[in-house]
Amino acid sequence: MLRAGLLLLVLLLVVPVGAGAQALVELVGPTAQIPRDGYRTWTLFLVCNPAWVAPEQSGALRNLYRRFKIFGDAIGKDNLAVWFWTRRTTIDDPRLAENVDVARSAEFCRRLTLRPTAGPFLVITSAYPDLEAFPRDRTVFELGGLPPEELASLLNRLTDELLLEGKAEAARRSSASGAPDSPIWMRLLEGAQRSLIGFGCGVVVKVDTGMLSAELRACPGQ
């Protein structure tokens, strides 16, 4: 069950790169709509805990946003990464933390029954993330057990794995045209497992679909 859950996580994250769409969208204000057409997956970064937007968190959130942007670029242009702001400002704003739209993230947390203190969250779905009818098939990273520096490190690892596996798959296809598929999903599964190594008990990954429900903890033995 655990391996099946991780496999689904990778299936959601790693799909071919498309053209003409954005990799990252920054939505400003409570009514800005998440783009719908032209995407295969949506990844929402949800900050539902008001403690995360204290003024002293601005530097950490700035760093985290930059890592999330790189992550959004890495997952491909037909896979959308979504970040919520309350107003337009520069990334160097010393009060940047106050600009994170906690209220909008909290709406999704309530809909998905996510405890704010367990976040921030990465919520990944292969269907449009309509707040009123959120897709049942989804993967959730609970990241509340990590300090901001380690959150950024985890995003870096996920980005590395996605980029490396994307290059490996491209090389395989160009050199073995017409040949049977190699076990790419096994390699991707191993990559997802490697991404969680070293983070202790700070990360929980939950997979929920119509066919399975699974939970993975970075903490050994749990």
GROMACS .gro file of C-alpha atoms in nm:
model
  222
    1MET     CA    1   0.000   0.000   0.000
    2LEU     CA    2   0.282   0.239   0.088
    3ARG     CA    3   0.461   0.178  -0.242
    4ALA     CA    4   0.136   0.222  -0.431
    5GLY     CA    5   0.084   0.554  -0.258
    6LEU     CA    6   0.432   0.677  -0.343
    7LEU     CA    7   0.388   0.564  -0.702
    8LEU     CA    8   0.070   0.767  -0.731
    9LEU     CA    9   0.251   1.067  -0.587
   10VAL     CA   10   0.514   1.043  -0.859
   11LEU     CA   11   0.253   0.987  -1.129
   12LEU     CA   12   0.093   1.315  -1.028
   13LEU     CA   13   0.418   1.505  -1.011
   14VAL     CA   14   0.604   1.383  -1.318
   15VAL     CA   15   0.435   1.413  -1.655
   16PRO     CA   16   0.569   1.533  -1.993
   17VAL     CA   17   0.641   1.902  -2.030
   18GLY     CA   18   0.385   2.086  -2.242
   19ALA     CA   19   0.397   2.416  -2.424
   20GLY     CA   20   0.227   2.749  -2.393
   21ALA     CA   21   0.120   2.729  -2.027
   22GLN     CA   22   0.267   2.877  -1.711
   23ALA     CA   23   0.458   2.666  -1.461
   24LEU     CA   24   0.376   2.893  -1.167
   25VAL     CA   25   0.084   3.126  -1.105
   26GLU     CA   26   0.070   3.382  -0.824
   27LEU     CA   27  -0.293   3.459  -0.741
   28VAL     CA   28  -0.360   3.796  -0.579
   29GLY     CA   29  -0.675   3.853  -0.375
   30PRO     CA   30  -0.964   3.630  -0.271
   31THR     CA   31  -1.140   3.621  -0.608
   32ALA     CA   32  -0.852   3.548  -0.847
   33GLN     CA   33  -0.928   3.217  -1.015
   34ILE     CA   34  -0.691   2.924  -1.046
   35PRO     CA   35  -0.630   2.867  -1.419
   36ARG     CA   36  -0.820   2.567  -1.547
   37ASP     CA   37  -0.737   2.482  -1.908
   38GLY     CA   38  -0.415   2.337  -2.044
   39TYR     CA   39  -0.286   2.165  -1.730
   40ARG     CA   40  -0.250   1.804  -1.623
   41THR     CA   41  -0.182   1.863  -1.255
   42TRP     CA   42  -0.220   2.141  -1.000
   43THR     CA   43   0.005   2.186  -0.695
   44LEU     CA   44  -0.124   2.426  -0.430
   45PHE     CA   45   0.107   2.565  -0.163
   46LEU     CA   46  -0.117   2.628   0.138
   47VAL     CA   47  -0.017   2.832   0.444
   48CYS     CA   48  -0.310   2.799   0.684
   49ASN     CA   49  -0.138   2.874   1.014
   50PRO     CA   50  -0.128   3.248   1.104
   51ALA     CA   51   0.196   3.189   1.297
   52TRP     CA   52   0.371   3.150   0.963
   53VAL     CA   53   0.294   3.506   0.856
   54ALA     CA   54   0.446   3.687   1.154
   55PRO     CA   55   0.680   3.972   1.043
   56GLU     CA   56   0.989   3.781   1.153
   57GLN     CA   57   0.904   3.505   0.904
   58SER     CA   58   0.946   3.729   0.597
   59GLY     CA   59   1.301   3.620   0.522
   60ALA     CA   60   1.221   3.251   0.556
   61LEU     CA   61   0.907   3.280   0.343
   62ARG     CA   62   1.097   3.473   0.075
   63ASN     CA   63   1.347   3.188   0.052
   64LEU     CA   64   1.069   2.930   0.052
   65TYR     CA   65   0.882   3.111  -0.225
   66ARG     CA   66   1.193   3.116  -0.442
   67ARG     CA   67   1.240   2.741  -0.392
   68PHE     CA   68   0.873   2.683  -0.472
   69LYS     CA   69   0.912   2.883  -0.794
   70ILE     CA   70   1.203   2.663  -0.899
   71PHE     CA   71   0.992   2.359  -0.811
   72GLY     CA   72   0.710   2.495  -1.029
   73ASP     CA   73   0.947   2.535  -1.322
   74ALA     CA   74   1.084   2.183  -1.274
   75ILE     CA   75   0.750   2.001  -1.283
   76GLY     CA   76   0.681   2.122  -1.635
   77LYS     CA   77   0.466   2.385  -1.802
   78ASP     CA   78   0.152   2.174  -1.813
   79ASN     CA   79   0.173   2.116  -1.437
   80LEU     CA   80   0.067   2.428  -1.252
   81ALA     CA   81   0.211   2.540  -0.917
   82VAL     CA   82  -0.012   2.788  -0.729
   83TRP     CA   83   0.085   3.045  -0.464
   84PHE     CA   84  -0.163   3.281  -0.294
   85TRP     CA   85  -0.093   3.649  -0.211
   86THR     CA   86  -0.323   3.915  -0.064
   87ARG     CA   87  -0.185   4.205  -0.272
   88ARG     CA   88   0.076   4.285  -0.532
   89THR     CA   89   0.418   4.368  -0.394
   90THR     CA   90   0.785   4.293  -0.456
   91ILE     CA   91   0.950   3.978  -0.329
   92ASP     CA   92   1.194   4.199  -0.136
   93ASP     CA   93   0.917   4.361   0.069
   94PRO     CA   94   1.037   4.349   0.435
   95ARG     CA   95   0.676   4.271   0.537
   96LEU     CA   96   0.639   3.995   0.279
   97ALA     CA   97   0.507   3.741   0.530
   98GLU     CA   98   0.200   3.955   0.592
   99ASN     CA   99   0.121   3.933   0.221
  100VAL     CA  100   0.072   3.555   0.221
  101ASP     CA  101  -0.301   3.488   0.181
  102VAL     CA  102  -0.365   3.273   0.488
  103ALA     CA  103  -0.741   3.326   0.464
  104ARG     CA  104  -0.762   3.180   0.115
  105SER     CA  105  -0.538   2.888   0.203
  106ALA     CA  106  -0.752   2.827   0.510
  107GLU     CA  107  -1.058   2.779   0.290
  108PHE     CA  108  -0.885   2.487   0.120
  109CYS     CA  109  -0.762   2.352   0.454
  110ARG     CA  110  -1.117   2.348   0.586
  111ARG     CA  111  -1.247   2.180   0.273
  112LEU     CA  112  -0.974   1.913   0.290
  113THR     CA  113  -0.991   1.876   0.669
  114LEU     CA  114  -0.627   1.973   0.715
  115ARG     CA  115  -0.512   2.092   1.057
  116PRO     CA  116  -0.351   2.435   1.012
  117THR     CA  117  -0.070   2.352   1.255
  118ALA     CA  118   0.024   2.049   1.042
  119GLY     CA  119   0.107   2.279   0.750
  120PRO     CA  120   0.226   2.436   0.532
  121PHE     CA  121   0.093   2.188   0.279
  122LEU     CA  122   0.167   2.086  -0.077
  123VAL     CA  123  -0.160   1.958  -0.222
  124ILE     CA  124  -0.131   1.786  -0.560
  125THR     CA  125  -0.421   1.678  -0.777
  126SER     CA  126  -0.467   1.571  -1.138
  127ALA     CA  127  -0.814   1.729  -1.160
  128TYR     CA  128  -0.906   2.096  -1.132
  129PRO     CA  129  -0.890   2.203  -0.763
  130ASP     CA  130  -1.240   2.348  -0.734
  131LEU     CA  131  -1.288   2.460  -0.374
  132GLU     CA  132  -1.655   2.361  -0.372
  133ALA     CA  133  -1.594   2.020  -0.529
  134PHE     CA  134  -1.232   1.935  -0.458
  135PRO     CA  135  -1.111   1.619  -0.636
  136ARG     CA  136  -1.100   1.308  -0.423
  137ASP     CA  137  -0.780   1.187  -0.587
  138ARG     CA  138  -0.499   1.388  -0.431
  139THR     CA  139  -0.164   1.373  -0.255
  140VAL     CA  140  -0.089   1.595   0.045
  141PHE     CA  141   0.252   1.678   0.192
  142GLU     CA  142   0.214   1.785   0.556
  143LEU     CA  143   0.521   1.999   0.622
  144GLY     CA  144   0.446   2.150   0.961
  145GLY     CA  145   0.715   1.950   1.136
  146LEU     CA  146   0.991   2.126   0.942
  147PRO     CA  147   1.142   2.470   1.001
  148PRO     CA  148   1.148   2.701   0.695
  149GLU     CA  149   1.509   2.617   0.609
  150GLU     CA  150   1.432   2.245   0.592
  151LEU     CA  151   1.113   2.307   0.395
  152ALA     CA  152   1.323   2.483   0.135
  153SER     CA  153   1.568   2.193   0.138
  154LEU     CA  154   1.290   1.940   0.080
  155LEU     CA  155   1.161   2.140  -0.218
  156ASN     CA  156   1.517   2.147  -0.353
  157ARG     CA  157   1.538   1.769  -0.327
  158LEU     CA  158   1.205   1.718  -0.497
  159THR     CA  159   1.313   1.956  -0.773
  160ASP     CA  160   1.642   1.770  -0.820
  161GLU     CA  161   1.465   1.435  -0.845
  162LEU     CA  162   1.215   1.564  -1.099
  163LEU     CA  163   1.483   1.722  -1.316
  164LEU     CA  164   1.710   1.416  -1.303
  165GLU     CA  165   1.433   1.171  -1.380
  166GLY     CA  166   1.302   1.390  -1.660
  167LYS     CA  167   1.646   1.393  -1.824
  168ALA     CA  168   1.686   1.017  -1.776
  169GLU     CA  169   1.351   0.951  -1.940
  170ALA     CA  170   1.430   1.183  -2.232
  171ALA     CA  171   1.764   1.006  -2.288
  172ARG     CA  172   1.597   0.665  -2.271
  173ARG     CA  173   1.339   0.762  -2.531
  174SER     CA  174   1.593   0.910  -2.772
  175SER     CA  175   1.827   0.609  -2.754
  176ALA     CA  176   1.570   0.329  -2.745
  177SER     CA  177   1.299   0.431  -2.990
  178GLY     CA  178   1.052   0.148  -3.036
  179ALA     CA  179   1.201  -0.054  -2.751
  180PRO     CA  180   0.989  -0.173  -2.456
  181ASP     CA  181   0.957   0.075  -2.172
  182SER     CA  182   1.220   0.050  -1.903
  183PRO     CA  183   1.102   0.045  -1.539
  184ILE     CA  184   1.087   0.427  -1.522
  185TRP     CA  185   0.826   0.424  -1.248
  186MET     CA  186   1.051   0.218  -1.025
  187ARG     CA  187   1.326   0.476  -1.069
  188LEU     CA  188   1.084   0.755  -0.993
  189LEU     CA  189   0.959   0.571  -0.686
  190GLU     CA  190   1.314   0.542  -0.559
  191GLY     CA  191   1.360   0.914  -0.626
  192ALA     CA  192   1.056   1.003  -0.416
  193GLN     CA  193   1.183   0.786  -0.133
  194ARG     CA  194   1.526   0.949  -0.150
  195SER     CA  195   1.368   1.293  -0.125
  196LEU     CA  196   1.238   1.215   0.223
  197ILE     CA  197   1.559   1.069   0.366
  198GLY     CA  198   1.704   1.272   0.649
  199PHE     CA  199   1.395   1.472   0.745
  200GLY     CA  200   1.315   1.270   1.056
  201CYS     CA  201   0.950   1.290   1.158
  202GLY     CA  202   0.892   1.631   1.003
  203VAL     CA  203   0.713   1.520   0.685
  204VAL     CA  204   0.394   1.322   0.630
  205VAL     CA  205   0.272   1.227   0.282
  206LYS     CA  206  -0.091   1.122   0.242
  207VAL     CA  207  -0.243   0.972  -0.070
  208ASP     CA  208  -0.620   0.955  -0.104
  209THR     CA  209  -0.793   0.819  -0.414
  210GLY     CA  210  -1.097   0.618  -0.500
  211MET     CA  211  -0.881   0.306  -0.508
  212LEU     CA  212  -0.644   0.349  -0.216
  213SER     CA  213  -0.557   0.551   0.090
  214ALA     CA  214  -0.202   0.548   0.220
  215GLU     CA  215   0.025   0.744   0.450
  216LEU     CA  216   0.402   0.773   0.446
  217ARG     CA  217   0.609   0.925   0.725
  218ALA     CA  218   0.970   1.028   0.685
  219CYS     CA  219   1.022   0.910   1.043
  220PRO     CA  220   1.159   0.552   1.037
  221GLY     CA  221   0.937   0.290   1.194
  222GLN     CA  222   0.615   0.494   1.175
   0.00000   0.00000   0.00000
